[in-house]
Amino acid sequence: MCPVTLEKLTKVYPNGYEAVHEFDLEVADGEFMVLVGPSGCGKTTAMRMVAGLEQISSGTLRIGDRIMNDVSPRDRDIAMVFQNYALYPHMTVGENIGFALKMKHTPKQEIVNKVRDTAEILGLTEWIDRKPGQLSGGQRQRVAMGRAIVREPKVFLMDEPLSNLDAKLRVQMRAEVARIQRRLGVATIYVTHDQVEAMTMGDRVAVMRAGVLLQCDKPQRIYDSPVNIFVAGFMGSPSMNLFEASLGEGARSLRLGSQEIVLPASVLAARPSLVKYANNEIVIGVRPESLAMAGPKRSASGNETVQFEGDVDLIEALGSEILVHFSTDAHRVEAEGMYSDDAEGLEAGSITRPGDGVARMAPDTQVTIGSRIKLQMNTKRLYFFDAVTGLSIEE
Ligand SMILES: Nc1ncnc2c1ncn2[C@@H]1O[C@H](COP(=O)(O)OP(=O)(O)OP(=O)(O)O)[C@@H](O)[C@H]1O
Ligand SMILES: [Mg+2]
């Protein structure tokens, strides 16, 4: 049985705008589900429907086996942590955490015990008598979580709880929130527009766009097998390189701008349906880490690899690796809202320049700006998409 089940959940706002369309999601007991998607795609709306803060236009929400559509927020056994949490400034950490219990007239000793246990889980024991003004941002965020945890809810909802923290603290808190959630074992829906958070924190990730759920799966599965161009481009930083290309006769070759790439037979063998796209436009994708400099001694046994050329126009040294931005005369493909404006990327100094491709290489790679380089990749790492529907061609 799933603690939380969303069935065709739909939200039409009074002005007629449909923010969430027939959203299906099952969150298992103890599961950490991350809801990710670009700004305005309906994440908060979906959460607010689950919390009972927003009327459900149609569809069914279940918690356990109980239908919750018309149950008041108070009676849903849900705790929510928002981006803009407000602590009571005049109360201590302990009083802040215990406040909800006090309001419910919980016996004093029970409050003391629960507050103590909660503070311990969150590593706040030392600060229990401090006022929020004397805490760091991360500690304050933990107090906000404490106020939710202490109520022992069946379901946790977190809407971008870390986005007010500075980049370094956010990375730290990411691991911490995931650890606390696992320890509590409470079904959790965590909203973020940061795909790095989604990848690292979730047991599963639900990718949303324009009110619609596109894919829900384990993070690695989504990374390895995105269902369409949007998911492919959204998950991963730097983004997957996506180019317009045309397939040649019998799907045996690929035209990328002015370059002709001969495809090994294994490509078609792995995806027989590619033959339907012969002599047609498609979109190909390759992740930055799948590209390497073509060595001078490419042996005959290396026939699973293909090569193409690009002009290096920018090199970003990140210490552990370099990002080589290159341009070709092929058109780069972008789906609207595809690039998550995740702070991780900005922090690392990475620049998304539409029109370019990006390759991720070892820091000692010999490459200079302005030079023309030969890149190679294993064709197993090549993605193919239908240029019209945007769907992945996998078979
Ligand atoms: N009360 C409202 N009336 C009409 N439209 C609304 C209302 N609230 C939100 N919307 C619209 O619904 C869409 C989804 O909003 P929502 O807040 O759920 O997005 P989000 O995915 O949480 O975005 P963000 O990442 O920016 O927080 C947006 O286009 C928004 O403008
Ligand atoms: Mg939101």
XYZ file of C-alpha atoms and ligand atoms in Angstrom:
427
model
C 0.000 0.000 0.000
C 1.223 3.472 -0.838
C 0.996 6.199 1.781
C 0.454 8.776 -0.943
C -1.321 8.173 -4.216
C -2.107 10.893 -6.715
C -4.508 9.801 -9.408
C -5.068 12.082 -12.362
C -4.747 15.056 -10.051
C -5.669 18.214 -11.907
C -5.667 21.864 -10.934
C -7.487 24.530 -12.863
C -7.114 27.926 -11.202
C -10.163 30.212 -11.034
C -8.795 32.222 -13.971
C -9.036 29.064 -16.091
C -5.313 28.269 -16.100
C -4.584 24.559 -15.851
C -1.426 24.366 -13.739
C -1.412 20.597 -13.188
C -2.847 18.098 -15.654
C -3.839 14.511 -14.715
C -0.853 13.982 -12.501
C -0.251 10.376 -11.422
C 2.215 9.553 -8.670
C 2.622 6.859 -6.046
C 4.946 7.469 -3.145
C 5.788 4.331 -1.195
C 6.229 3.987 2.517
C 9.464 5.668 3.566
C 10.237 6.722 0.029
C 12.015 9.976 -0.814
C 10.329 11.240 -3.961
C 11.754 14.296 -5.641
C 9.538 16.400 -7.853
C 11.647 18.394 -10.280
C 10.942 20.657 -13.207
C 11.471 24.204 -14.454
C 9.945 27.240 -12.803
C 6.196 27.491 -13.259
C 5.658 23.831 -14.218
C 3.216 23.235 -11.351
C 5.356 21.687 -8.596
C 4.113 23.906 -5.788
C 0.544 23.615 -7.019
C 0.802 19.817 -6.912
C 2.223 19.940 -3.389
C -0.419 22.344 -2.173
C -3.130 19.999 -3.440
C -1.557 17.160 -1.471
C -1.299 19.360 1.618
C -4.901 20.510 1.287
C -3.977 24.149 0.788
C -5.359 24.149 -2.726
C -8.677 22.688 -3.855
C -8.281 19.680 -6.173
C -10.129 20.370 -9.436
C -10.363 16.720 -10.431
C -8.680 13.419 -9.707
C -8.164 11.558 -6.450
C -5.682 11.967 -3.626
C -5.207 9.066 -1.232
C -3.153 8.838 1.881
C -3.047 5.232 2.939
C -6.351 3.953 1.610
C -8.304 7.036 2.605
C -9.456 9.520 -0.021
C -8.274 12.938 1.098
C -9.728 15.313 -1.494
C -12.065 17.002 0.947
C -10.238 16.396 4.216
C -8.996 19.565 5.909
C -5.220 20.158 5.924
C -5.106 19.701 9.688
C -6.512 16.184 9.464
C -4.267 14.921 6.670
C -1.359 13.961 8.895
C 1.029 15.872 6.666
C 3.847 18.200 7.627
C 5.178 20.727 5.196
C 8.471 22.598 5.117
C 8.532 25.627 2.851
C 11.255 27.727 1.343
C 10.216 30.668 3.480
C 9.914 29.045 6.859
C 9.249 31.403 9.723
C 10.527 30.650 13.197
C 9.216 32.483 16.238
C 12.097 34.852 17.030
C 11.263 35.240 20.709
C 11.144 31.499 21.373
C 14.091 29.184 21.909
C 14.898 26.355 19.510
C 13.207 23.914 21.878
C 10.087 26.055 22.173
C 9.922 26.499 18.427
C 10.133 22.749 17.880
C 7.581 21.969 20.579
C 5.118 24.704 19.653
C 2.713 22.535 17.639
C 2.545 19.999 20.448
C 1.840 22.724 22.983
C -1.021 23.965 20.838
C -2.447 20.441 20.854
C -2.253 20.410 24.678
C 0.174 17.515 24.663
C 1.296 16.655 28.240
C 4.374 18.640 29.275
C 6.676 15.682 29.846
C 5.782 14.224 26.483
C 6.640 17.528 24.803
C 9.989 17.637 26.576
C 10.805 14.093 25.464
C 9.737 14.600 21.871
C 11.553 17.905 21.541
C 14.689 16.320 22.962
C 14.504 13.360 20.542
C 13.813 15.617 17.580
C 16.674 17.952 18.456
C 18.955 14.957 18.680
C 17.972 13.606 15.281
C 18.675 17.042 13.814
C 21.905 17.623 15.698
C 20.405 20.634 17.490
C 20.823 19.495 21.099
C 23.584 22.013 21.798
C 21.452 24.909 20.607
C 18.165 23.957 22.211
C 18.089 27.022 24.488
C 19.197 29.509 21.852
C 16.963 31.942 20.017
C 16.774 31.681 16.203
C 18.669 34.977 15.842
C 21.749 33.291 17.272
C 21.734 30.437 14.755
C 23.250 29.952 11.324
C 21.032 29.586 8.254
C 21.508 25.828 8.209
C 20.677 25.501 11.871
C 17.536 27.582 11.398
C 16.529 25.355 8.513
C 16.949 22.344 10.762
C 14.727 23.945 13.404
C 12.071 24.435 10.718
C 12.365 20.748 9.902
C 12.197 19.957 13.600
C 8.862 21.680 13.867
C 7.559 19.389 11.143
C 9.225 16.205 12.416
C 7.988 16.539 15.991
C 4.409 16.074 14.844
C 5.297 12.603 13.539
C 3.403 13.029 10.286
C 2.650 10.197 7.876
C 3.844 12.328 4.989
C 6.444 15.047 4.587
C 6.182 17.719 1.965
C 9.163 19.955 1.330
C 9.002 22.761 -1.187
C 12.485 24.013 -2.072
C 13.475 24.072 1.608
C 17.127 24.765 0.827
C 16.864 27.500 -1.749
C 17.409 30.313 0.767
C 20.744 28.903 1.859
C 24.055 29.807 0.301
C 25.501 27.347 -2.182
C 27.932 25.609 0.133
C 25.448 25.166 2.935
C 22.881 23.893 0.492
C 25.189 21.095 -0.588
C 25.784 20.191 3.040
C 22.095 20.321 3.967
C 21.187 18.214 0.958
C 23.011 15.248 2.410
C 21.678 16.030 5.839
C 18.024 16.228 4.818
C 18.382 12.943 2.940
C 19.961 11.331 5.982
C 17.243 12.594 8.332
C 14.511 11.481 5.977
C 15.979 7.980 5.813
C 16.256 7.825 9.550
C 12.622 8.860 10.000
C 11.401 6.577 7.234
C 8.458 8.852 6.388
C 7.133 9.092 2.842
C 8.423 12.387 1.503
C 7.763 14.535 -1.523
C 10.544 17.037 -2.048
C 10.196 19.794 -4.598
C 13.154 21.392 -6.319
C 13.990 22.925 -9.659
C 17.601 21.907 -9.161
C 18.339 18.722 -11.033
C 21.489 18.084 -9.000
C 19.378 17.961 -5.834
C 16.980 15.655 -7.624
C 19.749 13.289 -8.731
C 21.491 13.126 -5.390
C 18.601 13.080 -2.939
C 15.746 11.093 -4.402
C 14.997 7.387 -4.210
C 12.965 8.250 -7.256
C 12.580 11.398 -9.281
C 9.441 12.685 -10.984
C 10.221 15.086 -13.825
C 7.484 17.572 -14.618
C 7.007 20.071 -17.371
C 4.088 22.410 -18.020
C 1.814 20.670 -15.529
C 2.479 17.201 -16.897
C 4.515 14.339 -15.440
C 7.009 13.193 -18.048
C 8.961 10.466 -16.294
C 9.203 8.951 -12.841
C 12.009 6.568 -12.047
C 15.236 6.045 -10.130
C 17.636 8.955 -10.744
C 20.173 6.843 -12.623
C 17.480 5.356 -14.857
C 16.293 8.834 -15.777
C 19.851 9.920 -16.476
C 20.600 6.819 -18.557
C 17.256 6.487 -20.337
C 15.415 9.803 -20.556
C 12.026 9.382 -22.251
C 12.317 12.486 -24.382
C 14.454 15.446 -25.399
C 13.273 17.602 -22.524
C 14.194 15.110 -19.790
C 17.465 14.361 -21.563
C 18.437 18.014 -21.555
C 17.106 18.819 -18.112
C 18.803 16.086 -16.103
C 22.563 16.407 -16.056
C 24.950 19.312 -15.717
C 26.328 20.394 -18.100
C 23.379 19.339 -20.216
C 23.381 16.609 -22.784
C 24.504 17.871 -26.194
C 21.534 17.668 -28.535
C 21.918 18.270 -32.252
C 19.740 18.140 -35.309
C 20.975 15.431 -37.609
C 19.715 13.428 -40.512
C 19.910 9.698 -40.873
C 21.280 8.347 -44.113
C 20.211 5.492 -46.332
C 19.315 2.387 -44.294
C 20.219 4.283 -41.106
C 23.858 3.468 -41.758
C 25.138 6.991 -41.520
C 24.448 10.270 -39.836
C 24.764 13.774 -41.212
C 25.725 16.291 -38.556
C 25.910 19.727 -40.151
C 28.402 19.281 -42.954
C 29.948 16.164 -41.446
C 29.101 12.635 -42.448
C 29.427 9.989 -39.749
C 29.333 6.311 -40.633
C 27.435 4.339 -38.022
C 28.530 0.837 -37.069
C 25.952 -1.911 -37.648
C 25.540 -2.335 -33.912
C 23.632 0.961 -33.711
C 20.837 -0.264 -35.925
C 20.953 -3.713 -34.339
C 20.284 -2.157 -30.942
C 17.440 0.037 -32.296
C 15.830 -1.605 -35.333
C 13.140 1.075 -35.473
C 15.789 3.608 -36.526
C 15.341 2.275 -40.025
C 11.987 4.075 -40.141
C 13.899 7.338 -39.845
C 16.252 6.624 -42.742
C 16.611 9.706 -44.963
C 14.904 11.739 -42.279
C 15.625 14.331 -39.654
C 16.246 13.130 -36.115
C 17.831 14.553 -32.993
C 20.927 12.967 -31.562
C 22.244 13.379 -28.050
C 25.540 12.767 -26.350
C 26.458 13.532 -22.775
C 29.542 15.738 -22.203
C 31.350 12.941 -20.364
C 30.879 10.561 -23.288
C 33.021 12.698 -25.569
C 36.776 12.267 -25.711
C 39.612 13.560 -27.840
C 40.144 11.175 -30.722
C 43.527 9.550 -30.352
C 45.909 9.343 -33.330
C 45.949 5.548 -33.175
C 42.342 4.664 -33.648
C 42.520 0.931 -34.258
C 40.239 -1.148 -36.442
C 38.866 -2.775 -33.309
C 37.626 0.631 -32.237
C 34.809 0.404 -34.733
C 32.170 1.042 -32.104
C 33.376 4.612 -31.917
C 32.545 7.453 -34.238
C 34.286 10.762 -34.672
C 33.384 14.297 -35.579
C 35.104 17.662 -35.544
C 34.481 20.840 -33.635
C 36.113 24.227 -33.064
C 37.134 24.937 -29.511
C 35.814 28.302 -28.387
C 36.038 28.127 -24.623
C 37.780 26.030 -22.006
C 36.648 26.049 -18.400
C 39.083 24.580 -15.926
C 37.268 23.227 -12.885
C 40.268 21.655 -11.225
C 39.079 18.073 -11.345
C 38.132 18.342 -15.009
C 37.894 20.747 -17.899
C 34.806 21.663 -19.872
C 35.639 22.111 -23.523
C 33.026 24.179 -25.364
C 33.101 23.598 -29.075
C 31.030 24.643 -32.038
C 30.034 22.785 -35.150
C 27.821 23.817 -38.024
C 25.089 21.488 -36.748
C 22.079 23.069 -35.050
C 21.796 22.615 -31.363
C 18.358 21.589 -30.102
C 16.716 23.061 -27.044
C 13.377 22.487 -25.445
C 11.930 25.488 -23.648
C 12.824 25.583 -19.973
C 15.202 22.695 -20.432
C 18.142 24.169 -18.650
C 17.565 24.209 -14.937
C 19.113 27.335 -13.507
C 20.730 25.246 -10.847
C 23.153 27.017 -8.598
C 25.566 24.093 -8.768
C 26.330 24.871 -12.361
C 26.715 28.554 -11.657
C 28.874 27.834 -8.679
C 31.134 25.679 -10.783
C 31.285 28.510 -13.274
C 29.788 26.511 -16.075
C 28.203 28.438 -18.865
C 25.449 27.182 -21.063
C 25.920 28.597 -24.509
C 23.244 27.524 -26.914
C 24.772 26.568 -30.220
C 27.794 25.051 -28.572
C 28.558 21.553 -27.577
C 30.346 20.696 -24.364
C 32.807 17.920 -23.640
C 34.030 16.992 -20.199
C 37.647 15.923 -20.105
C 40.559 15.206 -17.827
C 42.363 18.372 -16.678
C 45.610 17.411 -18.383
C 43.979 17.120 -21.826
C 45.974 18.993 -24.466
C 43.574 21.419 -26.073
C 43.715 25.091 -27.024
C 41.085 27.702 -27.752
C 40.644 28.342 -31.444
C 41.871 24.934 -32.522
C 39.864 22.375 -34.427
C 39.598 19.096 -32.561
C 38.434 15.606 -33.377
C 36.039 14.227 -30.826
C 35.105 10.614 -30.496
C 32.430 8.695 -28.686
C 31.261 5.181 -28.270
C 28.031 4.757 -30.223
C 26.553 2.927 -27.230
C 26.538 6.364 -25.616
C 24.633 7.981 -28.426
C 20.966 8.907 -27.920
C 18.416 9.144 -30.710
C 15.179 11.121 -30.573
C 12.235 11.599 -32.881
C 12.559 15.159 -34.172
C 8.786 15.673 -34.263
C 7.548 14.083 -31.023
C 10.806 14.519 -29.113
C 10.472 10.951 -27.835
C 13.493 8.749 -27.353
C 14.046 6.067 -29.989
C 15.082 3.127 -27.877
C 14.116 0.021 -29.791
N -3.581 31.392 -7.901
C -3.211 31.220 -9.157
N -4.000 31.591 -10.174
C -3.635 31.391 -11.461
N -2.484 30.825 -11.846
C -1.637 30.445 -10.874
C -1.941 30.613 -9.484
N -0.905 30.136 -8.761
C -0.005 29.695 -9.654
N -0.433 29.880 -10.916
C 0.263 29.497 -12.154
O 0.379 28.091 -12.199
C 1.623 27.687 -12.743
C 2.326 26.750 -11.780
O 2.719 27.461 -10.626
P 3.551 26.757 -9.463
O 3.731 27.745 -8.392
O 2.875 25.483 -9.115
O 4.926 26.457 -10.219
P 6.289 25.849 -9.640
O 6.604 24.654 -10.479
O 6.176 25.648 -8.181
O 7.330 26.997 -9.993
P 8.618 27.510 -9.157
O 9.727 26.535 -9.449
O 8.894 28.843 -9.769
O 8.241 27.582 -7.709
C 2.391 28.969 -13.015
O 2.304 29.261 -14.379
C 1.694 30.007 -12.178
O 1.764 31.270 -12.772
Mg 7.158 26.509 -6.504
